[in-house]
mmCIF file of C-alpha atoms in Angstrom:
data_model
loop_
_atom_site.group_PDB
_atom_site.id
_atom_site.type_symbol
_atom_site.label_atom_id
_atom_site.label_comp_id
_atom_site.label_asym_id
_atom_site.label_seq_id
_atom_site.Cartn_x
_atom_site.Cartn_y
_atom_site.Cartn_z
ATOM 1 C CA UNK U 1171 6.521 -0.438 37.289
ATOM 2 C CA UNK U 1172 6.467 2.424 35.003
ATOM 3 C CA UNK U 1173 3.390 4.705 34.911
ATOM 4 C CA UNK U 1174 1.336 4.140 31.845
ATOM 5 C CA UNK U 1175 0.775 7.717 31.361
ATOM 6 C CA UNK U 1176 4.595 7.935 30.590
ATOM 7 C CA UNK U 1177 4.416 6.342 27.594
ATOM 8 C CA UNK U 1178 1.371 8.775 26.104
ATOM 9 C CA UNK U 1179 1.822 11.446 23.618
ATOM 10 C CA UNK U 1180 -0.759 14.049 22.853
ATOM 11 C CA UNK U 1181 -2.782 13.272 19.878
ATOM 12 C CA UNK U 1182 -1.431 14.638 16.703
ATOM 13 C CA UNK U 1183 -4.049 15.495 13.538
ATOM 14 C CA UNK U 1184 -3.452 12.782 10.770
ATOM 15 C CA UNK U 1185 -4.333 12.783 7.123
ATOM 16 C CA UNK U 1186 -4.340 9.936 4.635
ATOM 17 C CA UNK U 1187 -2.039 10.572 1.454
ATOM 18 C CA UNK U 1188 -0.516 7.768 -0.186
ATOM 19 C CA UNK U 1189 1.793 8.736 -2.877
ATOM 20 C CA UNK U 1190 1.342 8.289 -6.448
ATOM 21 C CA UNK U 1191 4.384 5.914 -6.693
ATOM 22 C CA UNK U 1192 2.918 3.600 -4.032
ATOM 23 C CA UNK U 1193 -0.477 3.546 -5.626
ATOM 24 C CA UNK U 1194 1.258 2.672 -9.130
ATOM 25 C CA UNK U 1195 3.440 0.153 -7.933
ATOM 26 C CA UNK U 1196 0.742 -1.652 -6.265
ATOM 27 C CA UNK U 1197 -1.924 -1.420 -9.295
ATOM 28 C CA UNK U 1198 1.211 -2.981 -11.356
ATOM 29 C CA UNK U 1199 1.718 -5.836 -9.191
ATOM 30 C CA UNK U 1200 -2.279 -6.479 -8.993
ATOM 31 C CA UNK U 1201 -2.022 -5.990 -12.751
ATOM 32 C CA UNK U 1202 0.733 -8.571 -13.245
ATOM 33 C CA UNK U 1203 -0.308 -11.329 -10.525
ATOM 34 C CA UNK U 1204 0.703 -14.636 -12.338
ATOM 35 C CA UNK U 1205 -2.922 -16.104 -11.802
ATOM 36 C CA UNK U 1206 -2.395 -20.349 -11.046
ATOM 37 C CA UNK U 1207 -5.077 -22.661 -11.432
ATOM 38 C CA UNK U 1208 -7.917 -23.272 -8.927
ATOM 39 C CA UNK U 1209 -9.789 -26.675 -8.780
ATOM 40 C CA UNK U 1210 -11.799 -27.011 -11.748
ATOM 41 C CA UNK U 1211 -15.015 -26.672 -9.737
ATOM 42 C CA UNK U 1212 -14.150 -23.000 -9.483
ATOM 43 C CA UNK U 1213 -15.886 -22.697 -6.067
ATOM 44 C CA UNK U 1214 -15.149 -20.977 -2.658
ATOM 45 C CA UNK U 1215 -14.171 -24.488 -0.944
ATOM 46 C CA UNK U 1216 -10.272 -23.962 -1.136
ATOM 47 C CA UNK U 1217 -10.286 -20.016 -1.004
ATOM 48 C CA UNK U 1218 -11.697 -16.953 -2.699
ATOM 49 C CA UNK U 1219 -13.683 -18.216 -6.249
ATOM 50 C CA UNK U 1220 -10.721 -17.385 -8.808
ATOM 51 C CA UNK U 1221 -13.481 -15.956 -11.077
ATOM 52 C CA UNK U 1222 -14.523 -13.312 -8.430
ATOM 53 C CA UNK U 1223 -11.174 -12.230 -7.575
ATOM 54 C CA UNK U 1224 -10.323 -11.896 -11.191
ATOM 55 C CA UNK U 1225 -12.753 -9.308 -11.420
ATOM 56 C CA UNK U 1226 -12.805 -7.775 -8.122
ATOM 57 C CA UNK U 1227 -8.525 -7.107 -9.092
ATOM 58 C CA UNK U 1228 -9.936 -5.861 -12.509
ATOM 59 C CA UNK U 1229 -12.214 -3.435 -10.836
ATOM 60 C CA UNK U 1230 -9.148 -2.412 -8.542
ATOM 61 C CA UNK U 1231 -7.064 -1.697 -11.627
ATOM 62 C CA UNK U 1232 -9.136 0.197 -13.968
ATOM 63 C CA UNK U 1233 -12.204 1.223 -12.119
ATOM 64 C CA UNK U 1234 -11.376 1.707 -8.521
ATOM 65 C CA UNK U 1235 -10.745 5.767 -7.430
ATOM 66 C CA UNK U 1236 -8.379 5.891 -4.833
ATOM 67 C CA UNK U 1237 -8.080 9.627 -4.437
ATOM 68 C CA UNK U 1238 -11.751 9.847 -4.232
ATOM 69 C CA UNK U 1239 -11.421 7.347 -1.259
ATOM 70 C CA UNK U 1240 -8.781 9.176 0.128
ATOM 71 C CA UNK U 1241 -11.129 12.606 -0.045
ATOM 72 C CA UNK U 1242 -13.800 10.631 1.817
ATOM 73 C CA UNK U 1243 -11.496 9.258 4.505
ATOM 74 C CA UNK U 1244 -10.008 12.807 4.939
ATOM 75 C CA UNK U 1245 -13.245 14.329 5.506
ATOM 76 C CA UNK U 1246 -13.421 13.433 8.768
ATOM 77 C CA UNK U 1247 -10.612 14.637 11.638
ATOM 78 C CA UNK U 1248 -8.103 11.984 12.280
ATOM 79 C CA UNK U 1249 -5.715 11.871 14.926
ATOM 80 C CA UNK U 1250 -3.050 9.872 15.890
ATOM 81 C CA UNK U 1251 -1.736 9.399 19.724
ATOM 82 C CA UNK U 1252 1.022 7.234 20.923
ATOM 83 C CA UNK U 1253 -0.301 4.934 23.973
ATOM 84 C CA UNK U 1254 2.163 2.615 25.347
ATOM 85 C CA UNK U 1255 4.194 3.110 22.363
ATOM 86 C CA UNK U 1256 1.370 2.128 19.762
ATOM 87 C CA UNK U 1257 0.293 4.967 17.375
ATOM 88 C CA UNK U 1258 -3.828 4.758 17.654
ATOM 89 C CA UNK U 1259 -5.711 6.291 15.057
ATOM 90 C CA UNK U 1260 -9.179 7.492 15.519
ATOM 91 C CA UNK U 1261 -11.604 10.229 14.191
ATOM 92 C CA UNK U 1262 -13.142 12.655 16.167
ATOM 93 C CA UNK U 1263 -15.928 14.782 14.788
ATOM 94 C CA UNK U 1264 -17.143 17.384 17.449
ATOM 95 C CA UNK U 1265 -21.146 17.306 17.581
ATOM 96 C CA UNK U 1266 -23.146 20.265 16.951
ATOM 97 C CA UNK U 1267 -24.902 22.785 19.635
ATOM 98 C CA UNK U 1268 -23.533 23.644 23.024
ATOM 99 C CA UNK U 1269 -23.388 20.288 24.917
ATOM 100 C CA UNK U 1270 -22.816 17.137 22.866
ATOM 101 C CA UNK U 1271 -22.422 14.138 24.803
ATOM 102 C CA UNK U 1272 -19.005 12.080 23.984
ATOM 103 C CA UNK U 1273 -19.792 8.940 22.142
ATOM 104 C CA UNK U 1274 -17.095 6.126 21.268
ATOM 105 C CA UNK U 1275 -17.882 3.610 18.210
ATOM 106 C CA UNK U 1276 -15.699 0.619 18.146
ATOM 107 C CA UNK U 1277 -15.455 -1.758 15.120
ATOM 108 C CA UNK U 1278 -14.735 -5.562 15.499
ATOM 109 C CA UNK U 1279 -12.071 -7.896 14.035
ATOM 110 C CA UNK U 1280 -12.107 -7.812 10.977
ATOM 111 C CA UNK U 1281 -13.098 -4.320 10.487
ATOM 112 C CA UNK U 1282 -11.997 -0.694 10.430
ATOM 113 C CA UNK U 1283 -13.606 2.523 11.103
ATOM 114 C CA UNK U 1284 -14.586 2.894 7.582
ATOM 115 C CA UNK U 1285 -17.685 0.664 8.822
ATOM 116 C CA UNK U 1286 -19.008 3.742 10.439
ATOM 117 C CA UNK U 1287 -18.888 6.369 7.956
ATOM 118 C CA UNK U 1288 -22.462 6.577 7.564
ATOM 119 C CA UNK U 1289 -23.125 7.220 11.123
ATOM 120 C CA UNK U 1290 -20.771 9.644 12.528
ATOM 121 C CA UNK U 1291 -22.285 12.750 10.886
ATOM 122 C CA UNK U 1292 -25.478 12.021 11.398
ATOM 123 C CA UNK U 1293 -24.855 11.320 15.268
ATOM 124 C CA UNK U 1294 -22.405 14.493 15.235
ATOM 125 C CA UNK U 1295 -24.813 16.529 13.392
ATOM 126 C CA UNK U 1296 -28.626 15.758 13.704
ATOM 127 C CA UNK U 1297 -29.878 18.915 12.592
ATOM 128 C CA UNK U 1298 -28.263 18.329 8.947
ATOM 129 C CA UNK U 1299 -30.751 15.039 8.976
ATOM 130 C CA UNK U 1300 -34.099 16.340 10.193
ATOM 131 C CA UNK U 1301 -33.328 15.563 14.172
ATOM 132 C CA UNK U 1302 -33.003 18.254 16.935
ATOM 133 C CA UNK U 1303 -29.764 19.651 17.736
ATOM 134 C CA UNK U 1304 -29.465 18.893 21.096
ATOM 135 C CA UNK U 1305 -29.075 15.343 20.642
ATOM 136 C CA UNK U 1306 -25.760 15.734 18.994
ATOM 137 C CA UNK U 1307 -22.720 13.449 19.882
ATOM 138 C CA UNK U 1308 -19.032 14.027 19.600
ATOM 139 C CA UNK U 1309 -18.098 10.599 17.748
ATOM 140 C CA UNK U 1310 -15.002 9.254 18.512
ATOM 141 C CA UNK U 1311 -14.032 6.382 15.986
ATOM 142 C CA UNK U 1312 -10.902 4.528 17.455
ATOM 143 C CA UNK U 1313 -9.045 2.131 14.962
ATOM 144 C CA UNK U 1314 -8.381 -0.939 16.632
ATOM 145 C CA UNK U 1315 -4.665 -2.200 16.895
#
C-alpha cells in the first residue's frame, strides 16, 4: 500500500485570472444562445423559468463585472496543494494577534468557498470590526472537490 504522504505536494500560491479571450468567448456564447420555447405557463415546473433565465443572462452579458469579482476573490490568500493526485484549492487568512486559533470552515454541495467571504475577515481580524484581537482565528476555507 502506498503511503498517502507520497502523493502530497506542498501548497502553491494561487490567483484567479481568466484571460480576456476566454471571457469574451463565454460572453459571446451566452449572448448568442438560441433560446428555445418553454411551456406556455412560463413557470418553473420544467426547469428554470425562461424569462428569469433570459434576464439573468442579459445581466451577465451587459452588466456583470467579472474583473471586479476576480479582484474581490483575489483579495484573500489562495493556495493549491496536491493531495492524492487532486489539486485542492483553499483560502488561508492568517489571524491577527499573537496566537490565532485555526478554524476550518467548509461549504456543502452545491456551494463554494465564496459563501464565506463575509465571514473570513471578521473571524481573522475581529479588531477591525469592534472585536478583541485575542479572539482572532486563522481561517482556512477549502473548496470541496
